[in-house]
C-alpha atoms as a PDB file:
ATOM      1  CA  UNK A   1     -27.570-111.541  98.979  1.00  0.00           C
ATOM      2  CA  UNK A   2     -25.156-108.623  98.771  1.00  0.00           C
ATOM      3  CA  UNK A   3     -25.847-105.851  96.312  1.00  0.00           C
ATOM      4  CA  UNK A   4     -23.236-103.567  94.816  1.00  0.00           C
ATOM      5  CA  UNK A   5     -23.900 -99.966  95.785  1.00  0.00           C
ATOM      6  CA  UNK A   6     -23.778 -97.287  93.105  1.00  0.00           C
ATOM      7  CA  UNK A   7     -20.228 -95.942  93.120  1.00  0.00           C
ATOM      8  CA  UNK A   8     -21.450 -92.344  92.922  1.00  0.00           C
ATOM      9  CA  UNK A   9     -22.901 -92.592  96.433  1.00  0.00           C
ATOM     10  CA  UNK A  10     -19.559 -93.696  97.843  1.00  0.00           C
ATOM     11  CA  UNK A  11     -17.711 -91.069  95.805  1.00  0.00           C
ATOM     12  CA  UNK A  12     -19.943 -88.279  97.151  1.00  0.00           C
ATOM     13  CA  UNK A  13     -19.250 -89.317 100.755  1.00  0.00           C
ATOM     14  CA  UNK A  14     -15.517 -89.785 100.078  1.00  0.00           C
ATOM     15  CA  UNK A  15     -15.272 -86.328  98.521  1.00  0.00           C
ATOM     16  CA  UNK A  16     -17.031 -84.635 101.419  1.00  0.00           C
ATOM     17  CA  UNK A  17     -14.957 -86.461 104.031  1.00  0.00           C
ATOM     18  CA  UNK A  18     -11.831 -85.199 102.242  1.00  0.00           C
ATOM     19  CA  UNK A  19     -13.213 -81.653 101.887  1.00  0.00           C
ATOM     20  CA  UNK A  20     -14.748 -81.502 105.366  1.00  0.00           C
ATOM     21  CA  UNK A  21     -18.255 -80.956 103.984  1.00  0.00           C
ATOM     22  CA  UNK A  22     -21.516 -82.643 104.951  1.00  0.00           C
ATOM     23  CA  UNK A  23     -23.297 -85.168 102.733  1.00  0.00           C
ATOM     24  CA  UNK A  24     -27.097 -85.210 102.681  1.00  0.00           C
ATOM     25  CA  UNK A  25     -29.250 -88.126 101.541  1.00  0.00           C
ATOM     26  CA  UNK A  26     -33.031 -88.295 101.350  1.00  0.00           C
ATOM     27  CA  UNK A  27     -34.000 -91.948 101.629  1.00  0.00           C
ATOM     28  CA  UNK A  28     -37.388 -92.990 100.227  1.00  0.00           C
ATOM     29  CA  UNK A  29     -38.707 -96.354 101.444  1.00  0.00           C
ATOM     30  CA  UNK A  30     -39.863 -98.254 104.517  1.00  0.00           C
ATOM     31  CA  UNK A  31     -36.480 -99.909 105.240  1.00  0.00           C
ATOM     32  CA  UNK A  32     -34.489 -96.735 105.794  1.00  0.00           C
ATOM     33  CA  UNK A  33     -32.872 -98.098 108.957  1.00  0.00           C
ATOM     34  CA  UNK A  34     -30.800-100.471 106.817  1.00  0.00           C
ATOM     35  CA  UNK A  35     -29.467 -97.503 104.855  1.00  0.00           C
ATOM     36  CA  UNK A  36     -28.329 -95.919 108.139  1.00  0.00           C
ATOM     37  CA  UNK A  37     -26.350 -99.075 108.823  1.00  0.00           C
ATOM     38  CA  UNK A  38     -24.683 -98.970 105.394  1.00  0.00           C
ATOM     39  CA  UNK A  39     -23.623 -95.338 105.727  1.00  0.00           C
ATOM     40  CA  UNK A  40     -22.318 -95.919 109.255  1.00  0.00           C
ATOM     41  CA  UNK A  41     -20.022 -98.708 108.063  1.00  0.00           C
ATOM     42  CA  UNK A  42     -18.958 -96.612 105.067  1.00  0.00           C
ATOM     43  CA  UNK A  43     -18.057 -93.689 107.313  1.00  0.00           C
ATOM     44  CA  UNK A  44     -16.072 -96.006 109.582  1.00  0.00           C
ATOM     45  CA  UNK A  45     -14.011 -97.170 106.615  1.00  0.00           C
ATOM     46  CA  UNK A  46     -13.347 -93.656 105.334  1.00  0.00           C
ATOM     47  CA  UNK A  47     -12.588 -91.903 108.623  1.00  0.00           C
ATOM     48  CA  UNK A  48     -10.924 -93.970 111.334  1.00  0.00           C
ATOM     49  CA  UNK A  49     -12.335 -92.415 114.481  1.00  0.00           C
ATOM     50  CA  UNK A  50     -15.221 -93.026 116.845  1.00  0.00           C
ATOM     51  CA  UNK A  51     -18.437 -91.966 115.148  1.00  0.00           C
ATOM     52  CA  UNK A  52     -21.496 -90.899 117.107  1.00  0.00           C
ATOM     53  CA  UNK A  53     -25.032 -90.739 115.718  1.00  0.00           C
ATOM     54  CA  UNK A  54     -27.968 -88.475 116.522  1.00  0.00           C
ATOM     55  CA  UNK A  55     -31.271 -90.186 115.669  1.00  0.00           C
ATOM     56  CA  UNK A  56     -34.319 -87.901 115.937  1.00  0.00           C
ATOM     57  CA  UNK A  57     -37.978 -88.903 115.723  1.00  0.00           C
ATOM     58  CA  UNK A  58     -41.468 -87.838 116.811  1.00  0.00           C
ATOM     59  CA  UNK A  59     -42.992 -90.648 118.919  1.00  0.00           C
ATOM     60  CA  UNK A  60     -41.628 -94.121 118.230  1.00  0.00           C
ATOM     61  CA  UNK A  61     -38.884 -95.920 116.365  1.00  0.00           C
ATOM     62  CA  UNK A  62     -39.468 -98.707 113.853  1.00  0.00           C
ATOM     63  CA  UNK A  63     -37.391-100.983 116.082  1.00  0.00           C
ATOM     64  CA  UNK A  64     -36.744-101.508 119.775  1.00  0.00           C
ATOM     65  CA  UNK A  65     -33.617-100.282 121.539  1.00  0.00           C
ATOM     66  CA  UNK A  66     -34.177-102.943 124.214  1.00  0.00           C
ATOM     67  CA  UNK A  67     -32.112-106.113 123.776  1.00  0.00           C
ATOM     68  CA  UNK A  68     -34.895-108.340 125.206  1.00  0.00           C
ATOM     69  CA  UNK A  69     -37.558-106.855 122.944  1.00  0.00           C
ATOM     70  CA  UNK A  70     -35.323-107.200 119.892  1.00  0.00           C
ATOM     71  CA  UNK A  71     -34.796-110.871 120.761  1.00  0.00           C
ATOM     72  CA  UNK A  72     -38.581-111.406 120.930  1.00  0.00           C
ATOM     73  CA  UNK A  73     -39.015-109.619 117.602  1.00  0.00           C
ATOM     74  CA  UNK A  74     -36.339-111.837 116.087  1.00  0.00           C
ATOM     75  CA  UNK A  75     -38.157-115.013 117.226  1.00  0.00           C
ATOM     76  CA  UNK A  76     -41.412-113.721 115.725  1.00  0.00           C
ATOM     77  CA  UNK A  77     -39.682-113.048 112.407  1.00  0.00           C
ATOM     78  CA  UNK A  78     -38.166-116.540 112.409  1.00  0.00           C
ATOM     79  CA  UNK A  79     -41.631-118.083 112.925  1.00  0.00           C
ATOM     80  CA  UNK A  80     -43.087-115.965 110.115  1.00  0.00           C
ATOM     81  CA  UNK A  81     -40.146-116.732 107.862  1.00  0.00           C
ATOM     82  CA  UNK A  82     -39.270-113.048 107.431  1.00  0.00           C
ATOM     83  CA  UNK A  83     -35.987-113.126 109.350  1.00  0.00           C
ATOM     84  CA  UNK A  84     -32.971-112.079 107.270  1.00  0.00           C
ATOM     85  CA  UNK A  85     -29.898-113.347 109.120  1.00  0.00           C
ATOM     86  CA  UNK A  86     -27.499-110.894 107.483  1.00  0.00           C
ATOM     87  CA  UNK A  87     -29.545-107.697 107.719  1.00  0.00           C
ATOM     88  CA  UNK A  88     -31.166-108.310 111.116  1.00  0.00           C
ATOM     89  CA  UNK A  89     -27.957-109.544 112.761  1.00  0.00           C
ATOM     90  CA  UNK A  90     -25.935-106.633 111.394  1.00  0.00           C
ATOM     91  CA  UNK A  91     -28.475-104.086 112.614  1.00  0.00           C
ATOM     92  CA  UNK A  92     -28.585-105.715 116.043  1.00  0.00           C
ATOM     93  CA  UNK A  93     -24.773-105.530 116.232  1.00  0.00           C
ATOM     94  CA  UNK A  94     -24.945-101.903 115.122  1.00  0.00           C
ATOM     95  CA  UNK A  95     -27.306-100.994 117.985  1.00  0.00           C
ATOM     96  CA  UNK A  96     -25.063-102.777 120.490  1.00  0.00           C
ATOM     97  CA  UNK A  97     -21.773-101.231 119.382  1.00  0.00           C
ATOM     98  CA  UNK A  98     -22.551 -97.807 117.890  1.00  0.00           C
ATOM     99  CA  UNK A  99     -22.770 -94.639 119.971  1.00  0.00           C
ATOM    100  CA  UNK A 100     -26.341 -93.622 119.114  1.00  0.00           C
ATOM    101  CA  UNK A 101     -28.297 -90.891 120.863  1.00  0.00           C
ATOM    102  CA  UNK A 102     -32.040 -91.194 120.297  1.00  0.00           C
ATOM    103  CA  UNK A 103     -33.889 -87.913 120.703  1.00  0.00           C
ATOM    104  CA  UNK A 104     -37.514 -86.767 120.421  1.00  0.00           C
ATOM    105  CA  UNK A 105     -38.056 -83.731 118.211  1.00  0.00           C
ATOM    106  CA  UNK A 106     -39.474 -81.768 121.143  1.00  0.00           C
ATOM    107  CA  UNK A 107     -36.215 -82.367 123.045  1.00  0.00           C
ATOM    108  CA  UNK A 108     -33.762 -81.299 120.334  1.00  0.00           C
ATOM    109  CA  UNK A 109     -32.751 -78.215 122.336  1.00  0.00           C
ATOM    110  CA  UNK A 110     -30.760 -80.616 124.514  1.00  0.00           C
ATOM    111  CA  UNK A 111     -28.388 -81.449 121.640  1.00  0.00           C
ATOM    112  CA  UNK A 112     -27.347 -77.839 121.040  1.00  0.00           C
ATOM    113  CA  UNK A 113     -23.574 -77.573 121.377  1.00  0.00           C
ATOM    114  CA  UNK A 114     -23.071 -81.313 120.773  1.00  0.00           C
ATOM    115  CA  UNK A 115     -21.374 -82.798 117.716  1.00  0.00           C
ATOM    116  CA  UNK A 116     -22.146 -86.004 115.822  1.00  0.00           C
ATOM    117  CA  UNK A 117     -20.793 -87.771 112.764  1.00  0.00           C
ATOM    118  CA  UNK A 118     -24.270 -88.661 111.533  1.00  0.00           C
ATOM    119  CA  UNK A 119     -27.764 -87.281 111.979  1.00  0.00           C
ATOM    120  CA  UNK A 120     -30.845 -89.358 111.163  1.00  0.00           C
ATOM    121  CA  UNK A 121     -34.192 -87.581 110.849  1.00  0.00           C
ATOM    122  CA  UNK A 122     -37.293 -89.752 110.561  1.00  0.00           C
ATOM    123  CA  UNK A 123     -41.002 -88.791 110.705  1.00  0.00           C
ATOM    124  CA  UNK A 124     -40.411 -86.029 108.169  1.00  0.00           C
ATOM    125  CA  UNK A 125     -43.869 -84.461 108.552  1.00  0.00           C
ATOM    126  CA  UNK A 126     -43.005 -83.457 112.128  1.00  0.00           C
ATOM    127  CA  UNK A 127     -39.798 -81.606 111.252  1.00  0.00           C
ATOM    128  CA  UNK A 128     -40.025 -77.832 111.645  1.00  0.00           C
ATOM    129  CA  UNK A 129     -37.453 -75.313 110.344  1.00  0.00           C
ATOM    130  CA  UNK A 130     -36.168 -74.740 113.894  1.00  0.00           C
ATOM    131  CA  UNK A 131     -35.744 -78.467 114.562  1.00  0.00           C
ATOM    132  CA  UNK A 132     -34.010 -78.882 111.209  1.00  0.00           C
ATOM    133  CA  UNK A 133     -31.476 -76.156 112.011  1.00  0.00           C
ATOM    134  CA  UNK A 134     -30.755 -77.496 115.498  1.00  0.00           C
ATOM    135  CA  UNK A 135     -30.094 -81.024 114.264  1.00  0.00           C
ATOM    136  CA  UNK A 136     -28.054 -80.221 111.162  1.00  0.00           C
ATOM    137  CA  UNK A 137     -25.802 -77.842 113.112  1.00  0.00           C
ATOM    138  CA  UNK A 138     -24.626 -80.764 115.250  1.00  0.00           C
ATOM    139  CA  UNK A 139     -23.120 -82.669 112.289  1.00  0.00           C
ATOM    140  CA  UNK A 140     -19.366 -82.326 111.843  1.00  0.00           C
ATOM    141  CA  UNK A 141     -17.689 -81.538 108.529  1.00  0.00           C
ATOM    142  CA  UNK A 142     -17.439 -84.742 106.548  1.00  0.00           C
ATOM    143  CA  UNK A 143     -20.482 -86.136 108.355  1.00  0.00           C
ATOM    144  CA  UNK A 144     -23.724 -87.492 106.911  1.00  0.00           C
ATOM    145  CA  UNK A 145     -27.326 -86.273 107.243  1.00  0.00           C
ATOM    146  CA  UNK A 146     -30.099 -88.759 106.447  1.00  0.00           C
ATOM    147  CA  UNK A 147     -33.802 -88.014 106.010  1.00  0.00           C
ATOM    148  CA  UNK A 148     -35.919 -91.172 106.210  1.00  0.00           C
ATOM    149  CA  UNK A 149     -39.090 -90.814 104.139  1.00  0.00           C
ATOM    150  CA  UNK A 150     -41.840 -93.425 103.876  1.00  0.00           C
ATOM    151  CA  UNK A 151     -42.456 -95.214 100.606  1.00  0.00           C
ATOM    152  CA  UNK A 152     -44.312 -93.127  98.016  1.00  0.00           C
ATOM    153  CA  UNK A 153     -46.627 -94.332  95.239  1.00  0.00           C
ATOM    154  CA  UNK A 154     -44.837 -91.907  92.954  1.00  0.00           C
ATOM    155  CA  UNK A 155     -41.479 -90.430  93.978  1.00  0.00           C
ATOM    156  CA  UNK A 156     -42.500 -87.129  92.403  1.00  0.00           C
ATOM    157  CA  UNK A 157     -45.100 -86.818  95.184  1.00  0.00           C
ATOM    158  CA  UNK A 158     -42.195 -85.945  97.455  1.00  0.00           C
ATOM    159  CA  UNK A 159     -42.882 -82.295  96.608  1.00  0.00           C
ATOM    160  CA  UNK A 160     -46.454 -82.661  97.914  1.00  0.00           C
ATOM    161  CA  UNK A 161     -45.554 -83.892 101.407  1.00  0.00           C
ATOM    162  CA  UNK A 162     -47.335 -82.025 104.184  1.00  0.00           C
ATOM    163  CA  UNK A 163     -46.132 -81.045 107.629  1.00  0.00           C
ATOM    164  CA  UNK A 164     -48.052 -81.843 110.792  1.00  0.00           C
ATOM    165  CA  UNK A 165     -47.913 -78.192 111.898  1.00  0.00           C
ATOM    166  CA  UNK A 166     -50.200 -77.251 108.977  1.00  0.00           C
ATOM    167  CA  UNK A 167     -53.098 -79.318 110.340  1.00  0.00           C
ATOM    168  CA  UNK A 168     -54.104 -76.558 112.746  1.00  0.00           C
ATOM    169  CA  UNK A 169     -54.864 -74.276 109.797  1.00  0.00           C
ATOM    170  CA  UNK A 170     -57.147 -76.769 108.056  1.00  0.00           C
ATOM    171  CA  UNK A 171     -58.935 -77.400 111.350  1.00  0.00           C
ATOM    172  CA  UNK A 172     -59.678 -73.681 111.675  1.00  0.00           C
ATOM    173  CA  UNK A 173     -61.798 -73.593 108.538  1.00  0.00           C
ATOM    174  CA  UNK A 174     -59.078 -72.840 105.995  1.00  0.00           C
ATOM    175  CA  UNK A 175     -59.913 -75.025 103.022  1.00  0.00           C
ATOM    176  CA  UNK A 176     -56.529 -75.037 101.316  1.00  0.00           C
ATOM    177  CA  UNK A 177     -53.002 -74.748 102.708  1.00  0.00           C
ATOM    178  CA  UNK A 178     -50.044 -74.346 100.362  1.00  0.00           C
ATOM    179  CA  UNK A 179     -46.989 -76.074 101.767  1.00  0.00           C
ATOM    180  CA  UNK A 180     -44.403 -73.727 100.275  1.00  0.00           C
ATOM    181  CA  UNK A 181     -41.737 -74.603 102.843  1.00  0.00           C
ATOM    182  CA  UNK A 182     -41.459 -78.271 101.824  1.00  0.00           C
ATOM    183  CA  UNK A 183     -41.529 -77.451  98.115  1.00  0.00           C
ATOM    184  CA  UNK A 184     -38.791 -74.839  98.477  1.00  0.00           C
ATOM    185  CA  UNK A 185     -36.764 -77.142 100.719  1.00  0.00           C
ATOM    186  CA  UNK A 186     -36.671 -79.938  98.146  1.00  0.00           C
ATOM    187  CA  UNK A 187     -36.088 -77.515  95.274  1.00  0.00           C
ATOM    188  CA  UNK A 188     -33.102 -76.074  97.155  1.00  0.00           C
ATOM    189  CA  UNK A 189     -31.680 -79.592  97.463  1.00  0.00           C
ATOM    190  CA  UNK A 190     -31.842 -79.865  93.683  1.00  0.00           C
ATOM    191  CA  UNK A 191     -29.223 -77.114  93.565  1.00  0.00           C
ATOM    192  CA  UNK A 192     -27.091 -78.608  96.342  1.00  0.00           C
ATOM    193  CA  UNK A 193     -24.163 -80.635  94.979  1.00  0.00           C
ATOM    194  CA  UNK A 194     -23.821 -82.518  98.277  1.00  0.00           C
ATOM    195  CA  UNK A 195     -27.434 -83.765  98.372  1.00  0.00           C
ATOM    196  CA  UNK A 196     -28.797 -86.891  96.733  1.00  0.00           C
ATOM    197  CA  UNK A 197     -32.154 -88.712  96.594  1.00  0.00           C
ATOM    198  CA  UNK A 198     -31.945 -92.502  97.015  1.00  0.00           C
ATOM    199  CA  UNK A 199     -34.275 -95.392  97.881  1.00  0.00           C
ATOM    200  CA  UNK A 200     -33.938 -97.894 100.724  1.00  0.00           C
ATOM    201  CA  UNK A 201     -31.996-100.261  98.450  1.00  0.00           C
ATOM    202  CA  UNK A 202     -29.316 -97.621  97.818  1.00  0.00           C
ATOM    203  CA  UNK A 203     -30.473 -96.844  94.273  1.00  0.00           C
ATOM    204  CA  UNK A 204     -30.157 -93.241  93.113  1.00  0.00           C
ATOM    205  CA  UNK A 205     -33.540 -91.673  92.309  1.00  0.00           C
ATOM    206  CA  UNK A 206     -33.786 -89.339  89.287  1.00  0.00           C
ATOM    207  CA  UNK A 207     -35.293 -86.440  91.241  1.00  0.00           C
ATOM    208  CA  UNK A 208     -32.390 -84.112  90.546  1.00  0.00           C
ATOM    209  CA  UNK A 209     -29.282 -83.985  88.383  1.00  0.00           C
ATOM    210  CA  UNK A 210     -26.723 -83.896  91.194  1.00  0.00           C
ATOM    211  CA  UNK A 211     -25.723 -87.514  90.600  1.00  0.00           C
ATOM    212  CA  UNK A 212     -24.612 -86.587  87.076  1.00  0.00           C
ATOM    213  CA  UNK A 213     -21.900 -84.294  88.437  1.00  0.00           C
ATOM    214  CA  UNK A 214     -20.304 -86.589  91.030  1.00  0.00           C
ATOM    215  CA  UNK A 215     -16.616 -86.949  90.262  1.00  0.00           C
ATOM    216  CA  UNK A 216     -13.856 -88.052  92.575  1.00  0.00           C
ATOM    217  CA  UNK A 217     -11.829 -85.216  94.087  1.00  0.00           C
ATOM    218  CA  UNK A 218      -8.168 -85.543  93.132  1.00  0.00           C
END
């Protein structure tokens, strides 16, 4: 069943394509890969050129890039009754046709000097400031940056997310570590007109007021 996407999301991307500015979306939910698919097709409609994607992660993806493995996964889903013909088929076609570069976070130095239309960053707790800068710099003006965050019990807990690099401090006898970087990062996005918080069903989350100011550029 198709769902109508909030027009403000499309308007934000349209505006930034026209202005040559990047759009940033923080996606909360376990089905973030489907959001990547939606934004890829949207970008194809708005800018008629070949779009490449940089997809960065820590250890493993939530899907297989192997055609044979994806076919086995599809058969398992059919047996369990969890196979969605529209979503799964579209994502499979996306992996076959799109120019996607998958990259481990510890190998992001290799993408320096490259350019991409989209950048997908999953496994948020493993992102360091240096990795963040390297990846975002590769996105062209008018491109899209997506952060894929796991589902939260309360979306307001997004400000309490911890980074993996802080574990070494707690292991060394420090009882409490204040994650100021993450808090400041999300607070800075609250002031960024080109950033928006959404869930994996493309609903806008009320974590900032940016969505109230989205108007189509004349």
